[in-house]
Short mmCIF file of C-alpha atoms in Angstrom, two decimals:
data_model
loop_
_atom_site.label_atom_id
_atom_site.label_comp_id
_atom_site.label_asym_id
_atom_site.label_seq_id
_atom_site.Cartn_x
_atom_site.Cartn_y
_atom_site.Cartn_z
CA UNK A 9 -0.01 0.18 -0.01
CA UNK A 10 1.49 3.37 -1.15
CA UNK A 11 -0.89 5.64 1.00
CA UNK A 12 -2.82 4.76 4.29
CA UNK A 13 -4.73 7.42 5.89
CA UNK A 14 -6.81 6.49 8.93
CA UNK A 15 -9.11 8.84 10.92
CA UNK A 16 -7.12 11.87 10.22
CA UNK A 17 -8.41 15.04 12.01
CA UNK A 18 -6.95 18.52 11.57
CA UNK A 19 -8.14 21.68 13.08
CA UNK A 20 -7.33 25.28 12.56
CA UNK A 21 -8.66 27.44 15.45
CA UNK A 22 -12.54 26.80 15.33
CA UNK A 23 -12.46 25.48 11.96
CA UNK A 24 -12.09 21.66 11.21
CA UNK A 25 -10.29 21.29 8.10
CA UNK A 26 -10.17 17.50 8.15
CA UNK A 27 -12.73 15.34 10.04
CA UNK A 28 -11.93 11.56 10.62
CA UNK A 29 -10.73 11.09 7.07
CA UNK A 30 -9.69 7.57 5.99
CA UNK A 31 -8.52 6.16 2.72
CA UNK A 32 -5.85 4.00 0.96
CA UNK A 33 -3.92 4.15 -2.41
CA UNK A 34 -2.34 1.08 -3.79
CA UNK A 35 0.79 1.16 -5.76
CA UNK A 36 0.50 2.36 -9.17
CA UNK A 37 -2.84 4.10 -9.06
CA UNK A 38 -3.57 7.68 -10.35
CA UNK A 39 -6.23 8.90 -7.91
CA UNK A 40 -8.04 12.16 -8.14
CA UNK A 41 -8.73 13.99 -5.01
CA UNK A 42 -11.76 15.97 -6.05
CA UNK A 43 -13.70 18.69 -4.01
CA UNK A 44 -14.77 22.22 -3.98
CA UNK A 45 -12.44 25.07 -2.83
CA UNK A 46 -11.94 24.85 1.00
CA UNK A 47 -13.03 21.18 1.06
CA UNK A 48 -9.61 20.04 2.67
CA UNK A 49 -7.76 18.84 -0.22
CA UNK A 50 -4.59 20.87 0.33
CA UNK A 51 -4.52 20.45 4.13
CA UNK A 52 -4.70 16.54 3.34
CA UNK A 53 -1.92 16.77 1.14
CA UNK A 54 0.24 18.85 3.52
CA UNK A 55 -0.31 16.46 6.14
CA UNK A 56 0.82 13.49 3.78
CA UNK A 57 4.07 15.51 2.96
CA UNK A 58 4.55 16.20 6.68
CA UNK A 59 4.14 20.10 6.32
CA UNK A 60 1.30 20.01 8.66
CA UNK A 61 0.73 17.47 11.83
CA UNK A 62 -2.61 15.90 12.19
CA UNK A 63 -4.44 16.40 15.53
CA UNK A 64 -5.67 12.82 15.46
CA UNK A 65 -5.18 9.55 13.31
CA UNK A 66 -2.51 8.09 11.39
CA UNK A 67 -1.05 8.54 8.02
CA UNK A 68 1.54 6.12 6.48
CA UNK A 69 3.52 6.79 3.09
CA UNK A 70 5.39 3.76 1.65
CA UNK A 71 5.38 2.22 4.83
CA UNK A 72 6.71 5.46 6.97
CA UNK A 73 4.56 7.08 9.50
CA UNK A 74 4.41 10.79 8.61
CA UNK A 75 4.68 11.83 12.20
CA UNK A 76 7.28 9.55 13.36
CA UNK A 77 9.52 9.08 10.24
CA UNK A 78 9.26 12.43 8.50
CA UNK A 79 12.53 12.38 6.76
CA UNK A 80 11.89 8.97 5.20
CA UNK A 81 8.44 10.08 3.98
CA UNK A 82 10.12 13.35 2.46
CA UNK A 83 12.47 11.20 0.58
CA UNK A 84 9.77 8.92 -0.78
CA UNK A 85 7.56 11.63 -2.12
CA UNK A 86 7.72 14.27 -4.90
CA UNK A 87 5.44 17.27 -4.25
CA UNK A 88 4.21 19.70 -6.56
CA UNK A 89 2.17 22.51 -4.36
CA UNK A 90 -0.59 24.57 -5.86
CA UNK A 91 1.55 27.65 -5.82
CA UNK A 92 4.72 26.24 -7.33
CA UNK A 93 7.43 27.92 -5.70
CA UNK A 94 10.26 28.70 -8.43
CA UNK A 95 13.44 30.94 -8.64
CA UNK A 96 12.36 33.06 -11.59
CA UNK A 97 15.85 34.50 -12.16
CA UNK A 98 17.45 31.11 -12.28
CA UNK A 99 17.95 29.07 -15.55
CA UNK A 100 16.08 26.06 -15.72
CA UNK A 101 19.02 23.71 -15.79
CA UNK A 102 20.65 25.64 -13.01
CA UNK A 103 17.44 25.47 -10.72
CA UNK A 104 17.21 21.63 -11.53
CA UNK A 105 20.90 21.24 -10.65
CA UNK A 106 20.58 23.05 -7.41
CA UNK A 107 17.76 20.74 -6.47
CA UNK A 108 19.69 17.93 -7.44
CA UNK A 109 22.49 18.98 -5.13
CA UNK A 110 19.84 18.96 -2.02
CA UNK A 111 18.55 15.58 -3.13
CA UNK A 112 22.36 14.44 -3.66
CA UNK A 113 21.48 12.99 -6.85
CA UNK A 114 23.83 12.94 -10.11
CA UNK A 115 23.98 15.46 -12.84
CA UNK A 116 22.83 12.52 -15.16
CA UNK A 117 19.62 12.48 -13.21
CA UNK A 118 18.97 15.95 -14.08
CA UNK A 119 19.49 15.58 -17.83
CA UNK A 120 17.05 12.31 -17.51
CA UNK A 121 14.29 14.48 -15.97
CA UNK A 122 14.70 17.29 -18.41
CA UNK A 123 14.20 14.85 -21.06
CA UNK A 124 11.35 12.96 -19.47
CA UNK A 125 9.29 16.36 -18.81
CA UNK A 126 10.02 17.56 -22.41
CA UNK A 127 12.12 20.63 -20.97
CA UNK A 128 15.12 20.01 -23.42
CA UNK A 129 14.19 23.09 -25.73
CA UNK A 130 13.79 25.37 -22.63
CA UNK A 131 16.64 24.11 -20.33
CA UNK A 132 18.66 27.22 -21.03
CA UNK A 133 16.39 29.70 -20.48
CA UNK A 134 15.38 31.67 -17.27
CA UNK A 135 12.38 30.12 -15.48
CA UNK A 136 10.94 33.81 -15.59
CA UNK A 137 10.72 33.56 -19.36
CA UNK A 138 8.68 30.44 -19.44
CA UNK A 139 4.88 30.08 -19.94
CA UNK A 140 2.81 28.72 -17.05
CA UNK A 141 2.79 25.23 -18.76
CA UNK A 142 6.51 25.08 -18.79
CA UNK A 143 6.93 26.06 -15.21
CA UNK A 144 4.64 23.49 -14.15
CA UNK A 145 7.01 21.05 -16.15
CA UNK A 146 10.14 22.52 -14.03
CA UNK A 147 7.99 21.88 -10.89
CA UNK A 148 7.41 18.43 -11.99
CA UNK A 149 10.96 17.78 -12.98
CA UNK A 150 11.77 18.92 -9.50
CA UNK A 151 9.61 16.72 -7.87
CA UNK A 152 10.85 13.68 -9.79
CA UNK A 153 14.73 14.27 -9.26
CA UNK A 154 15.18 11.96 -6.47
CA UNK A 155 12.94 9.29 -8.19
CA UNK A 156 10.21 9.14 -5.46
CA UNK A 157 7.66 6.29 -5.36
CA UNK A 158 4.75 8.70 -4.77
CA UNK A 159 3.90 11.91 -6.41
CA UNK A 160 1.60 14.30 -4.79
CA UNK A 161 0.03 16.97 -7.14
CA UNK A 162 -1.88 19.87 -5.80
CA UNK A 163 -3.91 21.61 -8.55
CA UNK A 164 -1.22 20.88 -11.36
CA UNK A 165 -3.31 22.43 -14.06
CA UNK A 166 -4.49 25.57 -12.39
CA UNK A 167 -4.19 28.62 -15.02
CA UNK A 168 -3.07 26.54 -17.91
CA UNK A 169 -4.46 27.26 -21.37
CA UNK A 170 -6.16 24.43 -23.33
CA UNK A 171 -2.85 23.12 -25.17
CA UNK A 172 -1.02 23.39 -21.93
CA UNK A 173 -3.54 21.41 -20.08
CA UNK A 174 -3.33 18.58 -22.78
CA UNK A 175 0.44 18.71 -22.56
CA UNK A 176 0.55 18.41 -18.86
CA UNK A 177 -2.38 15.63 -18.74
CA UNK A 178 -0.11 13.68 -20.91
CA UNK A 179 2.78 13.97 -19.02
CA UNK A 180 0.97 13.08 -15.61
CA UNK A 181 -0.40 9.94 -17.56
CA UNK A 182 3.22 9.09 -18.60
CA UNK A 183 4.59 9.47 -15.15
CA UNK A 184 1.77 7.30 -13.56
CA UNK A 185 2.90 4.33 -15.49
CA UNK A 186 5.79 4.30 -12.95
CA UNK A 187 4.49 6.20 -9.90
CA UNK A 188 1.61 6.10 -7.62
CA UNK A 189 0.03 9.59 -8.06
CA UNK A 190 -2.48 11.56 -5.70
CA UNK A 191 -3.68 14.23 -7.87
CA UNK A 192 -5.85 17.06 -6.25
CA UNK A 193 -8.39 19.18 -8.27
CA UNK A 194 -11.63 20.84 -8.24
CA UNK A 195 -12.01 20.23 -12.02
CA UNK A 196 -13.71 17.05 -12.85
CA UNK A 197 -12.48 16.81 -16.36
CA UNK A 198 -8.80 16.58 -14.98
CA UNK A 199 -9.95 13.45 -13.11
CA UNK A 200 -11.64 11.75 -16.17
CA UNK A 201 -8.55 12.62 -18.27
CA UNK A 202 -5.80 11.12 -16.18
CA UNK A 203 -7.17 8.95 -13.10
CA UNK A 204 -8.11 5.62 -12.16
CA UNK A 205 -10.27 6.46 -9.31
CA UNK A 206 -11.73 9.27 -7.50
CA UNK A 207 -12.04 10.52 -3.76
CA UNK A 208 -14.48 13.36 -3.50
CA UNK A 209 -14.05 15.30 -0.23
CA UNK A 210 -16.36 17.80 1.26
CA UNK A 211 -16.22 20.10 4.32
CA UNK A 212 -13.49 18.06 5.57
CA UNK A 213 -14.99 14.53 5.06
CA UNK A 214 -14.70 11.81 2.45
CA UNK A 215 -17.98 11.66 0.64
CA UNK A 216 -17.33 9.37 -2.25
CA UNK A 217 -14.33 6.95 -3.17
CA UNK A 218 -14.93 5.18 -6.43
CA UNK A 219 -13.16 3.60 -9.54
CA UNK A 220 -13.62 5.68 -12.60
CA UNK A 221 -14.34 2.39 -14.35
CA UNK A 222 -17.08 1.48 -11.95
CA UNK A 223 -18.69 5.12 -12.68
CA UNK A 224 -18.50 4.66 -16.74
CA UNK A 225 -20.15 1.38 -16.35
CA UNK A 226 -23.47 2.90 -15.35
CA UNK A 227 -22.70 6.28 -17.03
CA UNK A 228 -25.04 8.56 -18.38
CA UNK A 229 -23.67 11.10 -20.76
CA UNK A 230 -24.44 14.55 -21.92
CA UNK A 231 -23.69 15.61 -25.32
CA UNK A 232 -23.86 19.49 -25.97
CA UNK A 233 -24.01 20.31 -29.42
CA UNK A 234 -24.67 23.47 -31.32
CA UNK A 235 -26.31 23.40 -34.99
CA UNK A 236 -26.46 26.24 -37.50
CA UNK A 237 -30.06 25.85 -37.48
CA UNK A 238 -33.03 25.24 -35.10
CA UNK A 239 -34.00 21.63 -34.78
CA UNK A 240 -37.39 20.20 -33.21
CA UNK A 241 -36.58 18.33 -30.15
CA UNK A 242 -38.74 15.57 -31.11
CA UNK A 243 -36.50 14.77 -33.95
CA UNK A 244 -33.41 14.63 -31.55
CA UNK A 245 -35.47 12.39 -29.25
CA UNK A 246 -35.42 9.76 -31.92
CA UNK A 247 -31.75 9.19 -31.44
CA UNK A 248 -31.09 5.71 -29.82
CA UNK A 249 -30.59 5.91 -25.96
CA UNK A 250 -31.88 9.30 -25.58
CA UNK A 251 -33.56 10.16 -22.15
CA UNK A 252 -34.09 13.76 -22.39
CA UNK A 253 -33.44 16.78 -24.86
CA UNK A 254 -33.05 20.44 -23.84
CA UNK A 255 -32.58 23.54 -25.92
CA UNK A 256 -30.16 25.76 -23.72
CA UNK A 257 -30.47 28.63 -25.87
CA UNK A 258 -30.09 29.71 -29.64
CA UNK A 259 -29.31 26.56 -31.67
CA UNK A 260 -27.49 24.64 -28.77
CA UNK A 261 -28.80 21.30 -27.15
CA UNK A 262 -28.23 19.46 -24.43
CA UNK A 263 -29.00 15.73 -25.32
CA UNK A 264 -28.97 13.00 -22.34
CA UNK A 265 -28.11 9.51 -23.30
CA UNK A 266 -28.48 6.52 -21.01
CA UNK A 267 -25.47 4.66 -22.11
CA UNK A 268 -21.70 4.51 -21.61
CA UNK A 269 -20.97 4.22 -25.38
CA UNK A 270 -19.60 7.78 -26.97
CA UNK A 271 -22.75 9.18 -28.90
CA UNK A 272 -21.07 12.20 -30.55
CA UNK A 273 -20.92 10.16 -33.94
CA UNK A 274 -24.55 9.46 -33.68
CA UNK A 275 -25.08 13.20 -33.27
CA UNK A 276 -22.76 14.03 -36.07
CA UNK A 277 -24.57 11.74 -38.56
CA UNK A 278 -27.68 13.13 -37.34
CA UNK A 279 -26.59 16.62 -38.31
CA UNK A 280 -25.31 15.26 -41.75
CA UNK A 281 -28.48 13.30 -42.43
CA UNK A 282 -30.54 16.40 -41.69
CA UNK A 283 -28.31 18.77 -43.90
CA UNK A 284 -27.19 20.67 -40.63
CA UNK A 285 -23.86 22.08 -39.90
CA UNK A 286 -22.23 21.12 -36.34
CA UNK A 287 -20.51 24.13 -34.88
CA UNK A 288 -19.83 22.47 -31.40
CA UNK A 289 -20.09 19.11 -30.13
CA UNK A 290 -18.82 18.00 -26.61
CA UNK A 291 -19.57 15.04 -24.17
CA UNK A 292 -19.69 15.18 -20.52
CA UNK A 293 -19.84 12.67 -17.90
CA UNK A 294 -23.24 13.20 -16.33
CA UNK A 295 -22.43 10.69 -13.61
CA UNK A 296 -19.45 12.25 -12.25
CA UNK A 297 -20.82 15.63 -12.39
CA UNK A 298 -24.09 14.66 -10.84
CA UNK A 299 -22.31 12.69 -8.10
CA UNK A 300 -20.14 15.76 -7.45
CA UNK A 301 -22.93 18.28 -7.18
CA UNK A 302 -25.06 16.13 -5.24
CA UNK A 303 -22.37 15.21 -2.49
CA UNK A 304 -20.99 18.80 -2.23
CA UNK A 305 -23.94 21.07 -2.49
#
């Protein structure tokens, strides 16, 4: 077991940030830690990384108790905090070499990590010159330098543009082939894109712990589509598996299907057969979104 959390409670003044939280994560899992702002996600991660001490309960990482073996825990964890602290005046390679000296790892490891995180073209630039996406890569590279077994990523895609999102998601999936990853986010699409499992926390308590595979098996999906012309809803209701159709404004429709099969091709074919142009076509997981809304409202 890579991470085991049992009955963790943490209070700040009169506010109970974590209230009897328990979960475990097996080696090789990528787990999304999902919840609204202020739910306790960052506090839990700071407990696991030894930045905070819990008031009650036990947390174990790679077999080491976070309160009794803090140095061993720190050596076995790679941590990317939400606000990635970087020395903007340092060059990328210089910054990573500095961190490598702290961890007492070789220069060859710096070169390996630069290649793994795709920083090669930017390695000779100052960090302050980099885009937000590349700064996140620098943070990930620093977290990977000492080859930790567990990665803890706190809001790793905050503030990224769509292209940067795709790049960082792909990088996290690649890293997840070798590491156990706990990824905190309040964005459900991040969980669906990279995770095997989701833990939802609200007001300091775990309110759901499910595998994404199990969610998808019983999944309803929403297809949001915009045509270039108004369509009678009765026609869209004839598509296979439709449970409801809603015109959300203009020529935009939300179509709910009671199936896990991707129905975007069927909607696209419908548009083609009815001589319509598809201006927008996207799929959302109703199951995860509904579960999140239901449990965190």
